[in-house]
Amino acid sequence: GAGVSQSPSNKVTEKGKDVELRCDPISGHTALYWYRQSLGQGLEFLIYFQGNSAPDKSGLPSDRFSAERTGGSVSTLTIQRTQQEDSAVYLCASSLGGPDEKLFFGSGTQLSVL
Amino acid sequence: QKEVEQNSGPLSVPEGAIASLNCTYSDRGSQSFFWYRQYSGKSPELIMSIYSNGDKEDGRFTAQLNKASQYVSLLIRDSQPSDSATYLCAVTPGGFKTIFGAGTRLFVKA
């Protein structure tokens, strides 16, 4: 596709359930980011993938959060045993890689944990 | 200390005025600096990037960078109601990952 695609756009789940969020980056983009944005807040860095390098997981808030990127393309963010404080918009972005490149964002997944 | 700091605002300016948005960052090794605009309920979009000290102008927008002071700013001239949004400062420190500030909410009053 022409842009970064995220699915689902909305996810409502019960506390304690696991959820998977998907991101399909722009074709040819080697860098992929996950950010979390709580209501009225800025973007909280979660994880960064660059090519075949080991991902930078320094932003993951707990071991309930994990992410993988298969074949250098699609990425899945998994949240296990969801908590109410996990409710937020999860944004995926991709770029051509390197420090000078701008990020292209998907439309985000609104996660609500009841 | 947060890596990228912005005044959360809101900043309110009248239509036609200059809006000045400021940002400081902590990592002296930072290489690239960006301003993204985010409308309510939408995803961020890039409006300016700057990589060297000084000013960079693009239409009504001017980005200013002072690496010695670890300071980045965005000026919006002739502000319009359509400029009302949250402006996010983003910095790429060593390691290439891009870190965002909390954003400044701007309101332009007609």
XYZ file of C-alpha atoms in Angstrom:
224
model
C 0.000 0.000 0.000
C 0.925 3.640 -0.255
C 1.087 4.322 3.457
C 1.654 2.689 6.827
C -1.243 0.379 7.605
C -2.282 -0.562 11.131
C -4.914 -3.012 12.287
C -7.238 -3.138 14.002
C -8.159 0.537 14.162
C -9.996 -0.060 17.438
C -9.659 -2.840 19.975
C -11.709 -3.284 23.116
C -10.556 -6.012 25.460
C -11.039 -7.186 29.008
C -8.402 -6.792 31.661
C -6.091 -9.800 31.694
C -6.549 -10.715 28.031
C -3.726 -10.693 25.464
C -3.877 -8.455 22.394
C -1.939 -8.287 19.141
C -1.568 -5.108 17.121
C -0.314 -5.209 13.551
C 1.688 -2.750 11.480
C 2.461 -2.989 7.770
C 5.100 -0.362 6.905
C 5.699 1.417 3.619
C 7.430 -0.894 1.164
C 11.190 -0.393 1.202
C 11.281 1.279 4.605
C 13.910 -0.373 6.750
C 13.083 1.368 10.028
C 9.922 0.693 12.016
C 8.836 2.260 15.288
C 6.085 1.670 17.820
C 4.927 4.561 19.997
C 2.170 4.843 22.573
C 0.089 7.982 23.049
C -2.189 8.341 26.037
C -5.014 10.881 25.896
C -3.619 14.415 25.721
C -0.030 13.223 26.014
C 2.999 13.062 23.751
C 4.405 10.031 21.974
C 6.073 7.503 24.257
C 8.771 5.505 22.454
C 8.301 1.738 22.790
C 10.544 -0.113 20.326
C 12.600 0.499 17.176
C 13.560 -1.949 14.422
C 16.257 -1.073 11.871
C 16.977 -3.566 9.129
C 18.491 -6.774 10.457
C 19.921 -5.164 13.590
C 18.769 -6.179 17.044
C 15.738 -4.053 17.972
C 16.002 -1.249 20.505
C 13.533 -2.359 23.172
C 14.491 0.259 25.728
C 11.050 1.869 25.743
C 8.938 -1.204 26.473
C 7.253 -0.451 29.836
C 7.172 -3.998 31.173
C 7.805 -7.605 30.192
C 4.133 -7.882 29.247
C 5.023 -5.987 26.083
C 6.850 -7.584 23.179
C 7.196 -6.970 19.468
C 8.568 -8.758 16.464
C 9.171 -7.893 12.874
C 9.045 -10.729 10.387
C 11.036 -10.646 7.176
C 11.961 -7.022 7.706
C 8.396 -5.964 6.950
C 5.245 -6.526 9.019
C 5.481 -6.003 12.757
C 3.283 -7.232 15.575
C 3.115 -5.639 19.022
C 1.814 -8.040 21.670
C 0.539 -7.009 25.075
C -0.029 -9.870 27.485
C -2.351 -9.765 30.491
C -3.607 -6.302 29.581
C -4.171 -3.722 32.316
C -6.391 -0.632 32.282
C -3.310 1.612 32.161
C -2.450 0.039 28.798
C -5.397 1.913 27.254
C -3.970 4.321 24.690
C -3.443 4.845 20.983
C -0.617 2.715 19.650
C 1.086 4.334 16.678
C 3.388 2.655 14.213
C 5.770 4.619 12.003
C 8.291 3.702 9.344
C 11.126 5.451 7.571
C 13.914 4.807 5.087
C 16.252 4.466 8.066
C 19.076 6.686 9.285
C 18.923 9.740 11.535
C 17.850 12.226 8.863
C 14.779 10.420 7.661
C 11.283 11.576 8.522
C 8.744 9.216 9.983
C 5.528 8.243 8.265
C 2.794 7.302 10.702
C -0.093 4.899 10.480
C -3.559 5.832 11.711
C -3.012 4.047 14.985
C -4.845 1.431 17.026
C -7.064 2.734 19.810
C -6.818 0.153 22.600
C -9.384 0.194 25.388
C -8.959 -2.180 28.320
C -12.109 -2.572 30.381
C 15.441 14.990 33.004
C 13.285 14.170 29.989
C 15.158 13.753 26.730
C 12.963 16.262 24.872
C 11.064 18.965 26.742
C 8.332 21.273 25.532
C 5.921 23.628 27.231
C 2.583 21.830 27.060
C 0.658 25.074 26.620
C -1.923 25.785 25.502
C -0.458 28.661 23.552
C -3.121 31.020 22.285
C -2.407 33.616 19.592
C -4.689 35.818 17.483
C -5.047 35.190 13.782
C -2.233 36.849 11.835
C 0.205 36.856 14.760
C 3.490 34.966 15.087
C 3.355 31.761 17.130
C 6.624 30.742 18.790
C 7.098 27.167 19.951
C 10.145 26.033 21.904
C 11.908 22.772 22.660
C 15.025 21.714 24.557
C 16.828 18.389 24.399
C 19.306 16.645 26.655
C 21.563 14.581 24.367
C 24.393 16.716 22.954
C 25.046 14.035 20.360
C 21.653 14.579 18.742
C 21.906 14.895 15.001
C 18.494 15.628 13.563
C 15.566 17.714 14.710
C 11.993 17.694 13.527
C 8.683 19.425 14.083
C 5.537 17.369 13.589
C 1.981 18.687 13.646
C -0.840 16.578 15.055
C -4.469 17.509 14.634
C -6.901 16.169 17.218
C -7.656 12.513 16.566
C -5.105 12.286 13.761
C -1.563 10.989 13.410
C 1.490 13.274 13.427
C 2.775 14.653 10.146
C 6.155 16.252 9.481
C 6.218 19.996 8.839
C 9.908 20.890 9.278
C 13.283 19.259 9.708
C 16.583 20.942 10.585
C 20.064 19.497 10.941
C 22.517 22.407 11.331
C 22.683 25.520 13.474
C 20.734 28.530 12.301
C 17.389 29.142 10.668
C 15.517 27.179 8.046
C 12.477 28.706 6.382
C 9.641 26.977 4.536
C 6.706 29.191 3.681
C 5.182 30.535 6.883
C 7.311 28.217 9.022
C 10.832 28.856 10.327
C 12.780 26.328 12.357
C 15.682 27.527 14.469
C 18.433 25.344 15.930
C 21.087 26.211 18.510
C 23.116 23.114 19.343
C 25.270 24.921 21.924
C 22.137 25.758 23.911
C 20.416 22.465 22.964
C 17.425 24.438 21.820
C 15.061 24.130 18.859
C 12.202 26.450 18.018
C 9.442 26.783 15.451
C 7.997 30.098 14.362
C 4.689 30.254 12.523
C 4.101 33.579 10.812
C 0.654 34.908 9.902
C -0.973 32.228 12.070
C -4.262 30.856 10.794
C -7.068 29.044 12.648
C -6.115 25.967 10.599
C -2.746 25.992 12.379
C -4.511 25.069 15.626
C -3.023 21.715 16.550
C -0.464 20.084 18.802
C 3.139 20.615 17.696
C 5.565 17.856 18.571
C 9.303 18.412 18.718
C 11.299 15.300 17.804
C 15.009 14.620 18.150
C 17.241 11.820 16.907
C 20.011 11.265 19.448
C 22.756 8.708 18.962
C 21.342 5.347 17.949
C 18.971 6.765 15.366
C 15.702 6.251 17.247
C 13.502 9.333 17.205
C 12.299 10.680 20.541
C 9.329 13.025 20.845
C 8.479 15.738 23.316
C 5.060 15.904 24.964
C 3.880 18.527 22.471
C 2.601 22.090 22.679
C -1.071 22.787 21.996
C -1.565 25.851 19.820
C -4.850 27.723 19.461
C -5.172 30.426 16.823
C -8.170 32.647 17.511
C -10.077 34.023 14.524
